[in-house]
């Protein structure tokens, strides 16, 4: 039974840490590289009937060419709102519309813009590391509380702490790998 409590805590830690990694991967996908990708704009909030709605729920997004995106709204009345959302975002792109679709041409990234994007990636990586460490801290405190309440033994506490640290190290390393991949993508000319 005692090991079951520790196992449950470790399983909870893994689930929550994986959630932090998934959130990081989504955020990194939205950071622009030299290539066009629907992930760049699909989560962009668009004002739709007074509520911010992700662009992917309002339009189909395709990549007709390596450096351009085509956004085809399901309702042509939303074109102006979609254009406004793109212009007010930090993507630095100018939308062109033909009345039915919006075209986004991605200009080649300048060296300064690449460095700026890498800084954004690093900031996001640090946020993910902090999230993983906060999960570790919370669950570490839970383990100590269980030991105080005699729900687990001192040995179980020690083993649980070691396993929790190994799990944390694994996820922090995973965050670093995601960052290196994205940085390589951004710096690729």
PDB file of C-alpha atoms in Angstrom:
ATOM      1  CA  UNK A   1       0.000   0.000   0.000  1.00  0.00           C
ATOM      2  CA  UNK A   2       2.736   2.489   0.912  1.00  0.00           C
ATOM      3  CA  UNK A   3       4.428   2.152  -2.464  1.00  0.00           C
ATOM      4  CA  UNK A   4       1.048   2.652  -4.108  1.00  0.00           C
ATOM      5  CA  UNK A   5       0.800   6.178  -2.643  1.00  0.00           C
ATOM      6  CA  UNK A   6       4.270   7.019  -3.995  1.00  0.00           C
ATOM      7  CA  UNK A   7       3.415   5.430  -7.370  1.00  0.00           C
ATOM      8  CA  UNK A   8       0.247   7.538  -7.607  1.00  0.00           C
ATOM      9  CA  UNK A   9       2.217  10.706  -6.855  1.00  0.00           C
ATOM     10  CA  UNK A  10       4.826   9.839  -9.494  1.00  0.00           C
ATOM     11  CA  UNK A  11       2.109   9.051 -12.041  1.00  0.00           C
ATOM     12  CA  UNK A  12       0.462  12.416 -11.251  1.00  0.00           C
ATOM     13  CA  UNK A  13       3.851  14.150 -11.620  1.00  0.00           C
ATOM     14  CA  UNK A  14       4.463  12.529 -14.993  1.00  0.00           C
ATOM     15  CA  UNK A  15       0.994  13.486 -16.282  1.00  0.00           C
ATOM     16  CA  UNK A  16       1.324  17.104 -15.133  1.00  0.00           C
ATOM     17  CA  UNK A  17       4.897  17.457 -16.438  1.00  0.00           C
ATOM     18  CA  UNK A  18       3.843  16.006 -19.797  1.00  0.00           C
ATOM     19  CA  UNK A  19       1.113  18.639 -19.867  1.00  0.00           C
ATOM     20  CA  UNK A  20       3.788  21.342 -19.452  1.00  0.00           C
ATOM     21  CA  UNK A  21       5.753  19.809 -22.366  1.00  0.00           C
ATOM     22  CA  UNK A  22       2.618  19.674 -24.565  1.00  0.00           C
ATOM     23  CA  UNK A  23       1.854  23.312 -23.798  1.00  0.00           C
ATOM     24  CA  UNK A  24       5.466  24.221 -24.658  1.00  0.00           C
ATOM     25  CA  UNK A  25       5.276  22.325 -27.963  1.00  0.00           C
ATOM     26  CA  UNK A  26       2.064  24.210 -28.907  1.00  0.00           C
ATOM     27  CA  UNK A  27       3.658  27.550 -28.027  1.00  0.00           C
ATOM     28  CA  UNK A  28       6.832  26.779 -29.976  1.00  0.00           C
ATOM     29  CA  UNK A  29       4.781  25.750 -33.028  1.00  0.00           C
ATOM     30  CA  UNK A  30       3.263  29.241 -33.053  1.00  0.00           C
ATOM     31  CA  UNK A  31       6.692  30.903 -33.221  1.00  0.00           C
ATOM     32  CA  UNK A  32       7.562  31.711 -36.808  1.00  0.00           C
ATOM     33  CA  UNK A  33      10.387  30.035 -38.673  1.00  0.00           C
ATOM     34  CA  UNK A  34      11.425  30.461 -42.301  1.00  0.00           C
ATOM     35  CA  UNK A  35       8.732  28.022 -43.459  1.00  0.00           C
ATOM     36  CA  UNK A  36       4.979  28.553 -43.496  1.00  0.00           C
ATOM     37  CA  UNK A  37       3.008  26.381 -41.094  1.00  0.00           C
ATOM     38  CA  UNK A  38      -0.701  26.479 -40.161  1.00  0.00           C
ATOM     39  CA  UNK A  39       0.387  26.235 -36.486  1.00  0.00           C
ATOM     40  CA  UNK A  40       1.655  29.785 -36.877  1.00  0.00           C
ATOM     41  CA  UNK A  41      -1.890  31.219 -36.860  1.00  0.00           C
ATOM     42  CA  UNK A  42      -4.324  28.440 -35.904  1.00  0.00           C
ATOM     43  CA  UNK A  43      -4.556  29.468 -32.219  1.00  0.00           C
ATOM     44  CA  UNK A  44      -4.654  33.219 -32.986  1.00  0.00           C
ATOM     45  CA  UNK A  45      -7.614  34.708 -31.055  1.00  0.00           C
ATOM     46  CA  UNK A  46     -10.153  36.371 -33.367  1.00  0.00           C
ATOM     47  CA  UNK A  47     -13.002  38.512 -32.024  1.00  0.00           C
ATOM     48  CA  UNK A  48     -16.124  36.577 -33.097  1.00  0.00           C
ATOM     49  CA  UNK A  49     -19.508  37.741 -31.775  1.00  0.00           C
ATOM     50  CA  UNK A  50     -17.777  39.389 -28.827  1.00  0.00           C
ATOM     51  CA  UNK A  51     -15.717  36.343 -27.807  1.00  0.00           C
ATOM     52  CA  UNK A  52     -12.076  35.569 -28.644  1.00  0.00           C
ATOM     53  CA  UNK A  53     -12.175  32.431 -30.809  1.00  0.00           C
ATOM     54  CA  UNK A  54      -9.153  30.479 -32.152  1.00  0.00           C
ATOM     55  CA  UNK A  55      -8.720  31.085 -35.900  1.00  0.00           C
ATOM     56  CA  UNK A  56      -8.761  27.333 -36.607  1.00  0.00           C
ATOM     57  CA  UNK A  57     -12.452  27.269 -35.542  1.00  0.00           C
ATOM     58  CA  UNK A  58     -13.351  30.042 -37.997  1.00  0.00           C
ATOM     59  CA  UNK A  59     -11.407  29.103 -41.132  1.00  0.00           C
ATOM     60  CA  UNK A  60      -9.446  26.438 -42.958  1.00  0.00           C
ATOM     61  CA  UNK A  61      -5.721  27.148 -43.121  1.00  0.00           C
ATOM     62  CA  UNK A  62      -3.532  25.741 -45.891  1.00  0.00           C
ATOM     63  CA  UNK A  63       0.025  26.119 -47.189  1.00  0.00           C
ATOM     64  CA  UNK A  64      -0.145  26.601 -50.982  1.00  0.00           C
ATOM     65  CA  UNK A  65       3.585  27.486 -51.166  1.00  0.00           C
ATOM     66  CA  UNK A  66       6.516  27.120 -48.741  1.00  0.00           C
ATOM     67  CA  UNK A  67       6.426  30.820 -47.792  1.00  0.00           C
ATOM     68  CA  UNK A  68       2.699  31.552 -47.801  1.00  0.00           C
ATOM     69  CA  UNK A  69      -0.474  30.655 -45.935  1.00  0.00           C
ATOM     70  CA  UNK A  70      -4.027  30.725 -47.259  1.00  0.00           C
ATOM     71  CA  UNK A  71      -6.848  31.281 -44.788  1.00  0.00           C
ATOM     72  CA  UNK A  72     -10.347  30.530 -46.056  1.00  0.00           C
ATOM     73  CA  UNK A  73     -13.027  31.640 -43.540  1.00  0.00           C
ATOM     74  CA  UNK A  74     -16.106  29.416 -43.195  1.00  0.00           C
ATOM     75  CA  UNK A  75     -18.158  32.639 -42.956  1.00  0.00           C
ATOM     76  CA  UNK A  76     -16.963  35.414 -45.312  1.00  0.00           C
ATOM     77  CA  UNK A  77     -18.285  37.987 -42.835  1.00  0.00           C
ATOM     78  CA  UNK A  78     -15.384  37.233 -40.518  1.00  0.00           C
ATOM     79  CA  UNK A  79     -12.646  38.302 -42.976  1.00  0.00           C
ATOM     80  CA  UNK A  80     -12.256  41.791 -41.438  1.00  0.00           C
ATOM     81  CA  UNK A  81     -11.991  40.397 -37.876  1.00  0.00           C
ATOM     82  CA  UNK A  82      -9.437  37.783 -38.973  1.00  0.00           C
ATOM     83  CA  UNK A  83      -7.361  40.470 -40.743  1.00  0.00           C
ATOM     84  CA  UNK A  84      -7.520  42.674 -37.640  1.00  0.00           C
ATOM     85  CA  UNK A  85      -6.358  39.780 -35.406  1.00  0.00           C
ATOM     86  CA  UNK A  86      -3.403  39.037 -37.709  1.00  0.00           C
ATOM     87  CA  UNK A  87      -2.354  42.703 -37.841  1.00  0.00           C
ATOM     88  CA  UNK A  88      -2.567  43.162 -34.067  1.00  0.00           C
ATOM     89  CA  UNK A  89      -0.601  39.950 -33.376  1.00  0.00           C
ATOM     90  CA  UNK A  90       3.183  39.940 -32.967  1.00  0.00           C
ATOM     91  CA  UNK A  91       3.653  37.906 -36.171  1.00  0.00           C
ATOM     92  CA  UNK A  92       4.655  40.971 -38.182  1.00  0.00           C
ATOM     93  CA  UNK A  93       2.649  39.829 -41.233  1.00  0.00           C
ATOM     94  CA  UNK A  94       0.375  41.833 -43.529  1.00  0.00           C
ATOM     95  CA  UNK A  95      -2.760  40.008 -44.700  1.00  0.00           C
ATOM     96  CA  UNK A  96      -4.054  40.388 -48.288  1.00  0.00           C
ATOM     97  CA  UNK A  97      -7.632  39.398 -49.068  1.00  0.00           C
ATOM     98  CA  UNK A  98      -9.519  38.835 -52.302  1.00  0.00           C
ATOM     99  CA  UNK A  99     -12.960  38.922 -50.677  1.00  0.00           C
ATOM    100  CA  UNK A 100     -13.077  35.138 -50.096  1.00  0.00           C
ATOM    101  CA  UNK A 101      -9.633  34.186 -48.781  1.00  0.00           C
ATOM    102  CA  UNK A 102      -6.772  35.820 -46.916  1.00  0.00           C
ATOM    103  CA  UNK A 103      -3.227  35.306 -48.144  1.00  0.00           C
ATOM    104  CA  UNK A 104      -0.234  35.698 -45.831  1.00  0.00           C
ATOM    105  CA  UNK A 105       3.191  35.944 -47.451  1.00  0.00           C
ATOM    106  CA  UNK A 106       6.035  35.215 -45.084  1.00  0.00           C
ATOM    107  CA  UNK A 107       9.019  37.392 -45.934  1.00  0.00           C
ATOM    108  CA  UNK A 108      12.453  35.916 -45.240  1.00  0.00           C
ATOM    109  CA  UNK A 109      13.473  36.502 -41.623  1.00  0.00           C
ATOM    110  CA  UNK A 110      16.150  39.118 -40.971  1.00  0.00           C
ATOM    111  CA  UNK A 111      19.051  38.279 -38.664  1.00  0.00           C
ATOM    112  CA  UNK A 112      17.682  40.642 -35.987  1.00  0.00           C
ATOM    113  CA  UNK A 113      14.215  39.080 -36.179  1.00  0.00           C
ATOM    114  CA  UNK A 114      15.753  35.604 -35.879  1.00  0.00           C
ATOM    115  CA  UNK A 115      17.611  36.640 -32.707  1.00  0.00           C
ATOM    116  CA  UNK A 116      14.404  38.155 -31.325  1.00  0.00           C
ATOM    117  CA  UNK A 117      12.532  34.900 -31.986  1.00  0.00           C
ATOM    118  CA  UNK A 118      15.301  32.855 -30.340  1.00  0.00           C
ATOM    119  CA  UNK A 119      14.976  35.092 -27.241  1.00  0.00           C
ATOM    120  CA  UNK A 120      11.225  34.377 -27.209  1.00  0.00           C
ATOM    121  CA  UNK A 121      11.945  30.646 -27.466  1.00  0.00           C
ATOM    122  CA  UNK A 122      14.388  30.838 -24.538  1.00  0.00           C
ATOM    123  CA  UNK A 123      11.860  32.755 -22.415  1.00  0.00           C
ATOM    124  CA  UNK A 124       9.205  30.112 -23.159  1.00  0.00           C
ATOM    125  CA  UNK A 125      11.652  27.295 -22.352  1.00  0.00           C
ATOM    126  CA  UNK A 126      12.394  28.872 -18.976  1.00  0.00           C
ATOM    127  CA  UNK A 127       8.648  29.157 -18.243  1.00  0.00           C
ATOM    128  CA  UNK A 128       8.273  25.432 -19.007  1.00  0.00           C
ATOM    129  CA  UNK A 129      11.240  24.541 -16.749  1.00  0.00           C
ATOM    130  CA  UNK A 130       9.723  26.600 -13.928  1.00  0.00           C
ATOM    131  CA  UNK A 131       6.364  24.849 -14.429  1.00  0.00           C
ATOM    132  CA  UNK A 132       8.046  21.421 -14.185  1.00  0.00           C
ATOM    133  CA  UNK A 133       9.992  22.460 -11.070  1.00  0.00           C
ATOM    134  CA  UNK A 134       6.810  23.808  -9.442  1.00  0.00           C
ATOM    135  CA  UNK A 135       5.110  20.458 -10.045  1.00  0.00           C
ATOM    136  CA  UNK A 136       8.116  18.726  -8.455  1.00  0.00           C
ATOM    137  CA  UNK A 137       7.989  21.070  -5.438  1.00  0.00           C
ATOM    138  CA  UNK A 138       4.238  20.558  -4.893  1.00  0.00           C
ATOM    139  CA  UNK A 139       4.465  16.775  -5.088  1.00  0.00           C
ATOM    140  CA  UNK A 140       7.642  16.715  -2.989  1.00  0.00           C
ATOM    141  CA  UNK A 141       5.708  18.561  -0.266  1.00  0.00           C
ATOM    142  CA  UNK A 142       2.883  16.013  -0.624  1.00  0.00           C
ATOM    143  CA  UNK A 143       5.376  13.175  -0.127  1.00  0.00           C
ATOM    144  CA  UNK A 144       6.719  14.818   3.054  1.00  0.00           C
ATOM    145  CA  UNK A 145       3.183  15.355   4.355  1.00  0.00           C
ATOM    146  CA  UNK A 146       2.358  11.678   3.749  1.00  0.00           C
ATOM    147  CA  UNK A 147       5.510  10.677   5.632  1.00  0.00           C
ATOM    148  CA  UNK A 148       4.547  12.949   8.578  1.00  0.00           C
ATOM    149  CA  UNK A 149       1.074  11.390   8.610  1.00  0.00           C
ATOM    150  CA  UNK A 150       2.726   7.932   8.610  1.00  0.00           C
ATOM    151  CA  UNK A 151       1.049   7.003   5.313  1.00  0.00           C
ATOM    152  CA  UNK A 152       4.482   6.155   3.877  1.00  0.00           C
ATOM    153  CA  UNK A 153       7.751   5.123   5.515  1.00  0.00           C
ATOM    154  CA  UNK A 154      10.974   7.139   5.551  1.00  0.00           C
ATOM    155  CA  UNK A 155      12.449   4.720   2.992  1.00  0.00           C
ATOM    156  CA  UNK A 156       9.438   5.226   0.708  1.00  0.00           C
ATOM    157  CA  UNK A 157       9.887   8.991   1.086  1.00  0.00           C
ATOM    158  CA  UNK A 158      13.567   8.784   0.090  1.00  0.00           C
ATOM    159  CA  UNK A 159      12.833   6.503  -2.873  1.00  0.00           C
ATOM    160  CA  UNK A 160       9.912   8.711  -3.918  1.00  0.00           C
ATOM    161  CA  UNK A 161      12.085  11.850  -3.748  1.00  0.00           C
ATOM    162  CA  UNK A 162      14.780  10.196  -5.888  1.00  0.00           C
ATOM    163  CA  UNK A 163      12.262   8.983  -8.474  1.00  0.00           C
ATOM    164  CA  UNK A 164      10.571  12.400  -8.559  1.00  0.00           C
ATOM    165  CA  UNK A 165      13.962  14.055  -9.171  1.00  0.00           C
ATOM    166  CA  UNK A 166      14.771  11.584 -11.991  1.00  0.00           C
ATOM    167  CA  UNK A 167      11.404  12.345 -13.574  1.00  0.00           C
ATOM    168  CA  UNK A 168      12.017  16.100 -13.261  1.00  0.00           C
ATOM    169  CA  UNK A 169      15.490  15.781 -14.812  1.00  0.00           C
ATOM    170  CA  UNK A 170      14.055  13.786 -17.722  1.00  0.00           C
ATOM    171  CA  UNK A 171      11.406  16.424 -18.468  1.00  0.00           C
ATOM    172  CA  UNK A 172      13.853  19.352 -18.097  1.00  0.00           C
ATOM    173  CA  UNK A 173      16.143  17.573 -20.592  1.00  0.00           C
ATOM    174  CA  UNK A 174      13.141  17.092 -22.923  1.00  0.00           C
ATOM    175  CA  UNK A 175      12.425  20.845 -22.717  1.00  0.00           C
ATOM    176  CA  UNK A 176      16.048  21.539 -23.719  1.00  0.00           C
ATOM    177  CA  UNK A 177      15.730  19.206 -26.717  1.00  0.00           C
ATOM    178  CA  UNK A 178      12.544  20.979 -27.880  1.00  0.00           C
ATOM    179  CA  UNK A 179      14.372  24.303 -27.568  1.00  0.00           C
ATOM    180  CA  UNK A 180      17.422  23.218 -29.561  1.00  0.00           C
ATOM    181  CA  UNK A 181      15.216  21.886 -32.364  1.00  0.00           C
ATOM    182  CA  UNK A 182      13.206  25.116 -32.565  1.00  0.00           C
ATOM    183  CA  UNK A 183      16.329  27.300 -32.398  1.00  0.00           C
ATOM    184  CA  UNK A 184      17.858  25.324 -35.281  1.00  0.00           C
ATOM    185  CA  UNK A 185      14.641  25.822 -37.302  1.00  0.00           C
ATOM    186  CA  UNK A 186      14.652  29.582 -36.676  1.00  0.00           C
ATOM    187  CA  UNK A 187      18.331  30.101 -37.488  1.00  0.00           C
ATOM    188  CA  UNK A 188      18.149  27.983 -40.661  1.00  0.00           C
ATOM    189  CA  UNK A 189      18.451  30.295 -43.684  1.00  0.00           C
TER     190      UNK A 189
END
